[in-house]
């Protein structure tokens, strides 16, 4: 689940320091360029010393190595050695060599050409390794910056979202503790309901924070098994939202492969989000039916919906798409839902509700018959 990677991982093994196109270009340059150099040098071989000619060939090897790397450079070195021997060392047009000095010059040229080709290749690999290290450091810096922003968002969100339920609980408890007031039964019941509602909000907030911690530390293990959706939906708490939700489950649905506990948390979070953004007087519908690819479990609301271009944003932690007061909403519910569904191998996708609103559709794998 985690997106973290070893910052130095890419630099441990470096393959393909020279791109394939560059290697091909190096081979072409060696095969075409060195013969052209030979033709030009043949016209001046009576006036130019062998050492100077070999330096020109060495320059060609450097050019080929710079373009194509070590292998084209080695080919260029061998080809240059052969061309120099064939055209410029007596006896001409043979591979024989007369004289110790000429042999030494050719040998030194061959060694120098091979060293140049290898050096260019190593330099290219070092350059790639340094670039990968730099990219890894940049990625790590961005990751740390994102983590810092997440911590800042967490503190700001939790501070904001703890305030309302704590203040409500404190006010209700203080009122009930007053000895000089005889609270009527209905007023006492209302204060107790306020305490219960605020406690539920705090419990959901803490549960979401713990769930997000588990997701970020890769501590979520999905134990999937075949189960009927109606059995899972019957166990979902839905909290105080139960009265605002209609559940419609088609008959004869196949069993699905899910972790029941994780799926319950996903449905609870999706329903809470749907109720939060639904207009007063409208109801949220949980609908389970056979879909095109198996079973579709949809949570349907008729709220403002989400523009298609912003739908990926709602699954980011601490994300809110408006500034409404949402009780214990720190923007974790949908992020947790996405994390749990990914852990189970369940697809979660948003779409527009016909007539307006948002539909979150879960597509769990169907259990083998």
Coordinates of C-alpha atoms in Angstrom, one line a residue:
X1 CA 0.0 0.0 0.0
X2 CA 2.7 2.4 0.7
X3 CA 4.1 4.6 -2.0
X4 CA 7.5 5.0 -0.4
X5 CA 10.6 3.7 -2.2
X6 CA 14.2 3.3 -1.4
X7 CA 15.7 6.6 -2.3
X8 CA 18.9 5.0 -3.5
X9 CA 17.2 2.0 -5.1
X10 CA 17.5 3.1 -8.8
X11 CA 21.2 3.8 -8.5
X12 CA 22.2 0.3 -7.3
X13 CA 22.1 -1.3 -10.7
X14 CA 22.5 0.8 -13.8
X15 CA 21.4 -0.8 -17.1
X16 CA 21.4 0.8 -20.5
X17 CA 23.7 3.7 -19.7
X18 CA 23.7 4.5 -23.4
X19 CA 20.3 4.4 -25.1
X20 CA 19.7 1.9 -27.9
X21 CA 19.3 4.6 -30.5
X22 CA 22.6 6.1 -29.6
X23 CA 24.4 2.7 -29.8
X24 CA 22.9 2.2 -33.3
X25 CA 24.1 5.7 -34.2
X26 CA 27.6 4.8 -32.9
X27 CA 27.7 1.7 -35.1
X28 CA 26.6 3.7 -38.1
X29 CA 29.2 6.4 -37.4
X30 CA 32.0 3.8 -37.0
X31 CA 30.9 1.9 -40.2
X32 CA 30.6 5.0 -42.3
X33 CA 32.8 7.7 -40.7
X34 CA 36.0 5.7 -40.4
X35 CA 36.2 4.6 -44.0
X36 CA 35.6 8.3 -45.0
X37 CA 38.4 9.3 -42.8
X38 CA 40.6 6.7 -44.4
X39 CA 39.8 8.0 -47.9
X40 CA 40.7 11.5 -46.9
X41 CA 43.9 10.4 -45.2
X42 CA 45.1 8.2 -48.1
X43 CA 45.6 11.3 -50.2
X44 CA 48.0 12.7 -47.6
X45 CA 49.8 9.6 -46.4
X46 CA 53.0 10.5 -48.1
X47 CA 53.1 13.9 -46.3
X48 CA 51.8 12.9 -42.8
X49 CA 53.5 10.7 -40.3
X50 CA 51.9 7.5 -39.0
X51 CA 51.6 8.9 -35.5
X52 CA 49.5 11.8 -36.8
X53 CA 47.3 9.5 -38.8
X54 CA 46.7 7.3 -35.7
X55 CA 45.8 10.4 -33.7
X56 CA 43.1 11.2 -36.3
X57 CA 41.8 7.7 -36.0
X58 CA 41.9 8.0 -32.2
X59 CA 39.8 11.1 -32.5
X60 CA 37.3 9.1 -34.6
X61 CA 37.2 6.4 -31.8
X62 CA 36.5 9.2 -29.3
X63 CA 33.6 10.5 -31.4
X64 CA 32.1 7.0 -31.9
X65 CA 32.5 6.2 -28.1
X66 CA 30.9 9.5 -27.1
X67 CA 27.9 8.8 -29.4
X68 CA 27.4 5.1 -28.9
X69 CA 29.3 4.0 -25.8
X70 CA 31.8 1.2 -25.3
X71 CA 30.7 -1.5 -27.7
X72 CA 30.6 0.8 -30.8
X73 CA 33.9 2.4 -29.5
X74 CA 35.6 -1.0 -29.4
X75 CA 34.3 -1.8 -32.9
X76 CA 35.7 1.6 -34.0
X77 CA 39.0 0.8 -32.3
X78 CA 39.4 -2.5 -34.1
X79 CA 38.2 -1.0 -37.4
X80 CA 40.7 1.9 -37.1
X81 CA 43.5 -0.5 -36.3
X82 CA 42.7 -2.5 -39.4
X83 CA 42.3 0.5 -41.6
X84 CA 45.6 2.1 -40.4
X85 CA 47.4 -1.1 -40.8
X86 CA 46.0 -1.8 -44.3
X87 CA 46.4 1.7 -45.8
X88 CA 49.2 3.4 -43.9
X89 CA 51.8 0.8 -42.7
X90 CA 54.2 -0.9 -45.1
X91 CA 53.7 -3.2 -46.8
X92 CA 50.5 -1.5 -47.9
X93 CA 47.2 -3.3 -48.4
X94 CA 48.3 -6.2 -46.2
X95 CA 47.9 -6.9 -42.5
X96 CA 51.6 -7.5 -42.1
X97 CA 53.7 -4.9 -40.2
X98 CA 57.3 -4.1 -40.9
X99 CA 59.5 -2.5 -38.3
X100 CA 59.3 -2.5 -34.5
X101 CA 58.5 1.2 -34.3
X102 CA 55.4 0.8 -36.5
X103 CA 54.3 -2.2 -34.4
X104 CA 54.7 -0.3 -31.2
X105 CA 52.7 2.7 -32.6
X106 CA 49.9 0.4 -33.7
X107 CA 49.9 -1.4 -30.3
X108 CA 49.9 1.9 -28.4
X109 CA 47.0 3.1 -30.6
X110 CA 45.0 0.0 -30.0
X111 CA 45.4 0.2 -26.2
X112 CA 44.6 3.9 -26.2
X113 CA 41.5 3.4 -28.3
X114 CA 40.2 0.6 -26.0
X115 CA 40.9 2.8 -22.9
X116 CA 39.1 5.7 -24.5
X117 CA 36.0 3.6 -25.3
X118 CA 35.9 2.1 -21.8
X119 CA 36.4 5.5 -20.2
X120 CA 33.6 7.1 -22.2
X121 CA 31.2 4.2 -21.2
X122 CA 32.1 4.5 -17.5
X123 CA 31.6 8.2 -17.7
X124 CA 28.2 7.7 -19.2
X125 CA 27.3 5.2 -16.5
X126 CA 28.6 7.5 -13.7
X127 CA 26.6 10.4 -15.2
X128 CA 23.4 8.3 -15.2
X129 CA 24.1 7.1 -11.7
X130 CA 24.5 10.7 -10.5
X131 CA 21.4 11.7 -12.3
X132 CA 19.4 8.8 -10.7
X133 CA 20.8 9.8 -7.3
X134 CA 19.7 13.3 -7.9
X135 CA 16.3 12.3 -9.0
X136 CA 15.9 10.1 -6.0
X137 CA 16.9 12.9 -3.7
X138 CA 14.4 15.2 -5.4
X139 CA 11.7 12.6 -5.0
X140 CA 12.6 12.1 -1.4
X141 CA 12.5 15.8 -0.8
X142 CA 9.1 16.0 -2.4
X143 CA 7.9 13.1 -0.3
X144 CA 9.1 14.8 2.9
X145 CA 7.5 18.0 1.9
X146 CA 4.2 16.1 1.2
X147 CA 4.5 14.4 4.6
X148 CA 5.1 17.7 6.3
X149 CA 2.0 19.2 4.5
X150 CA 0.0 16.1 5.6
X151 CA 1.1 16.6 9.2
X152 CA 0.2 20.3 9.1
X153 CA -3.2 19.4 7.5
X154 CA -3.7 16.7 10.2
X155 CA -3.1 19.1 13.1
X156 CA -5.3 21.8 11.5
X157 CA -8.1 19.4 10.6
X158 CA -8.1 17.5 13.9
X159 CA -7.9 20.7 15.9
X160 CA -10.9 22.1 14.0
X161 CA -12.9 18.9 14.1
X162 CA -12.3 18.1 17.7
X163 CA -13.5 21.5 18.8
X164 CA -17.2 21.1 18.0
X165 CA -18.0 17.7 19.6
X166 CA -15.9 18.4 22.6
X167 CA -17.6 21.8 23.1
X168 CA -21.0 20.2 22.7
X169 CA -20.1 17.4 25.2
X170 CA -18.7 19.8 27.7
X171 CA -21.8 22.1 27.5
X172 CA -24.2 19.2 27.9
X173 CA -22.3 17.6 30.8
X174 CA -22.0 21.0 32.5
X175 CA -25.7 21.5 32.1
X176 CA -26.6 18.1 33.6
X177 CA -24.3 18.7 36.5
X178 CA -26.1 21.9 37.6
X179 CA -27.7 21.3 40.9
X180 CA -29.8 24.4 40.9
X181 CA -31.7 23.4 37.7
X182 CA -34.4 20.7 37.6
X183 CA -34.2 19.5 34.0
X184 CA -37.4 18.2 32.5
X185 CA -37.2 14.7 31.2
X186 CA -37.3 15.8 27.5
X187 CA -34.5 18.3 28.1
X188 CA -32.4 15.8 29.9
X189 CA -32.9 13.3 27.1
X190 CA -31.9 15.9 24.6
X191 CA -28.7 16.7 26.5
X192 CA -27.9 13.0 26.8
X193 CA -28.5 12.6 23.0
X194 CA -26.1 15.5 22.4
X195 CA -23.4 13.8 24.5
X196 CA -24.0 10.5 22.6
X197 CA -23.9 12.2 19.2
X198 CA -20.7 14.1 20.1
X199 CA -19.1 10.9 21.5
X200 CA -20.0 9.1 18.3
X201 CA -18.3 11.8 16.2
X202 CA -15.2 11.6 18.3
X203 CA -15.1 7.8 18.0
X204 CA -15.4 8.0 14.2
X205 CA -12.7 10.6 14.1
X206 CA -10.3 8.5 16.2
X207 CA -11.2 5.4 14.2
X208 CA -10.5 7.2 10.9
X209 CA -7.1 8.5 12.2
X210 CA -6.2 5.0 13.3
X211 CA -7.2 3.5 10.0
X212 CA -5.2 6.1 8.1
X213 CA -2.2 5.3 10.3
X214 CA -2.6 1.6 9.5
X215 CA -2.8 2.4 5.7
X216 CA 0.3 4.6 5.7
X217 CA 2.3 2.0 7.7
X218 CA 1.3 -0.9 5.5
X219 CA -0.4 -2.5 8.5
X220 CA -3.7 -3.4 6.7
X221 CA -4.0 -7.0 5.8
X222 CA -7.2 -8.0 3.9
X223 CA -8.5 -11.4 4.8
X224 CA -10.9 -12.0 2.0
X225 CA -13.4 -14.8 1.9
X226 CA -16.6 -15.6 0.1
X227 CA -19.5 -13.9 1.7
X228 CA -23.0 -12.6 0.8
X229 CA -23.3 -8.8 0.5
X230 CA -26.6 -8.7 2.5
X231 CA -24.7 -10.3 5.4
X232 CA -22.1 -7.6 5.3
X233 CA -24.6 -4.8 4.9
X234 CA -26.7 -6.1 7.8
X235 CA -23.6 -5.6 10.0
X236 CA -22.8 -2.1 9.0
X237 CA -23.4 0.4 11.8
X238 CA -24.3 3.5 9.7
X239 CA -24.5 5.3 13.1
X240 CA -27.0 8.1 13.3
X241 CA -27.4 8.0 9.5
X242 CA -29.4 4.8 9.5
X243 CA -32.7 6.6 9.4
X244 CA -31.5 8.5 6.3
X245 CA -30.5 5.5 4.3
X246 CA -32.5 3.1 2.1
X247 CA -31.0 -0.3 1.4
X248 CA -32.0 -2.3 -1.7
X249 CA -30.4 -5.7 -2.3
X250 CA -31.2 -7.7 -5.4
X251 CA -32.1 -11.4 -4.9
X252 CA -29.8 -14.2 -5.8
X253 CA -26.6 -12.2 -5.8
X254 CA -23.5 -14.4 -6.0
X255 CA -21.0 -14.5 -3.1
X256 CA -18.2 -12.0 -3.3
X257 CA -14.6 -12.1 -2.2
X258 CA -14.0 -9.4 0.4
X259 CA -12.8 -8.8 3.9
X260 CA -16.1 -8.3 5.8
X261 CA -14.7 -5.9 8.4
X262 CA -12.9 -3.7 5.9
X263 CA -16.0 -3.6 3.6
X264 CA -18.1 -2.5 6.5
X265 CA -15.7 0.4 7.2
X266 CA -15.8 1.3 3.5
X267 CA -19.6 1.4 3.4
X268 CA -19.8 3.3 6.6
X269 CA -17.4 6.0 5.3
X270 CA -19.1 6.2 1.9
X271 CA -22.6 6.5 3.5
X272 CA -21.3 9.2 6.0
X273 CA -19.9 11.2 3.1
X274 CA -23.1 10.8 1.1
X275 CA -25.3 11.9 4.0
X276 CA -23.1 14.8 4.7
X277 CA -23.5 16.3 1.3
X278 CA -27.1 15.4 0.7
X279 CA -29.7 18.2 0.9
X280 CA -32.1 18.1 3.8
X281 CA -35.1 15.8 3.2
X282 CA -33.3 13.6 0.7
X283 CA -32.3 10.0 1.3
X284 CA -29.1 8.1 0.5
X285 CA -29.6 4.7 -1.2
X286 CA -27.4 1.6 -0.8
X287 CA -28.0 -0.6 -3.9
X288 CA -26.6 -4.0 -4.5
X289 CA -27.3 -5.5 -7.9
X290 CA -25.8 -7.6 -10.7
X291 CA -23.6 -5.4 -12.9
X292 CA -21.9 -5.9 -16.3
X293 CA -18.7 -7.4 -14.7
X294 CA -20.2 -9.1 -11.6
X295 CA -21.7 -7.3 -8.6
X296 CA -22.2 -3.6 -8.2
X297 CA -22.6 -2.1 -4.7
X298 CA -23.5 1.5 -5.1
X299 CA -24.0 4.3 -2.5
X300 CA -26.2 6.9 -4.2
X301 CA -26.8 10.5 -3.1
X302 CA -28.5 13.5 -4.7
X303 CA -26.1 16.2 -3.4
X304 CA -24.0 18.7 -5.4
X305 CA -21.8 15.9 -6.9
X306 CA -18.2 16.3 -7.9
X307 CA -16.9 17.6 -11.3
X308 CA -15.3 14.8 -13.3
X309 CA -11.9 16.6 -13.3
X310 CA -11.9 16.7 -9.5
X311 CA -12.9 13.2 -8.7
X312 CA -9.4 12.0 -8.0
X313 CA -8.9 14.7 -5.4
X314 CA -11.6 13.4 -3.1
X315 CA -9.6 10.3 -2.4
X316 CA -6.6 12.3 -1.0
X317 CA -6.3 12.4 2.7
X318 CA -7.4 15.6 4.5
X319 CA -9.2 16.7 1.3
X320 CA -12.3 18.9 1.5
X321 CA -14.0 20.2 -1.6
X322 CA -15.9 22.9 0.2
X323 CA -15.8 24.9 3.4
X324 CA -19.0 23.6 5.1
X325 CA -18.8 22.6 8.7
X326 CA -18.9 18.8 8.6
X327 CA -18.6 17.9 12.2
X328 CA -15.9 15.3 12.7
X329 CA -14.8 15.5 9.1
X330 CA -11.1 15.6 8.7
X331 CA -11.3 14.5 5.0
X332 CA -10.2 11.0 5.7
X333 CA -13.3 8.9 5.0
X334 CA -12.9 8.6 1.2
X335 CA -9.1 8.2 1.5
X336 CA -9.6 5.3 3.9
X337 CA -12.3 3.8 1.6
X338 CA -10.0 3.9 -1.3
X339 CA -7.1 2.3 0.7
X340 CA -9.3 -0.5 2.1
X341 CA -10.8 -1.3 -1.3
X342 CA -7.3 -1.4 -2.9
X343 CA -6.2 -3.8 -0.1
X344 CA -9.1 -6.1 -0.9
X345 CA -8.7 -5.9 -4.7
X346 CA -12.1 -4.1 -5.0
X347 CA -12.7 -1.4 -7.6
X348 CA -14.1 1.9 -6.3
X349 CA -15.2 4.5 -8.8
X350 CA -17.3 7.7 -8.6
X351 CA -19.9 8.7 -11.2
X352 CA -22.7 11.2 -11.6
X353 CA -26.1 10.2 -10.2
X354 CA -28.9 10.6 -12.8
X355 CA -30.7 13.8 -11.9
X356 CA -27.6 15.1 -10.0
X357 CA -25.5 13.9 -7.1
X358 CA -22.7 11.4 -6.6
X359 CA -22.7 7.6 -6.9
X360 CA -19.8 5.6 -5.4
X361 CA -19.8 2.1 -6.9
X362 CA -17.9 -0.8 -5.4
X363 CA -17.2 -3.8 -7.7
X364 CA -16.0 -6.7 -5.5
X365 CA -14.7 -9.9 -7.2
X366 CA -17.2 -12.7 -7.5
X367 CA -16.4 -15.8 -5.5
X368 CA -15.8 -18.9 -7.6
X369 CA -18.8 -21.3 -7.7

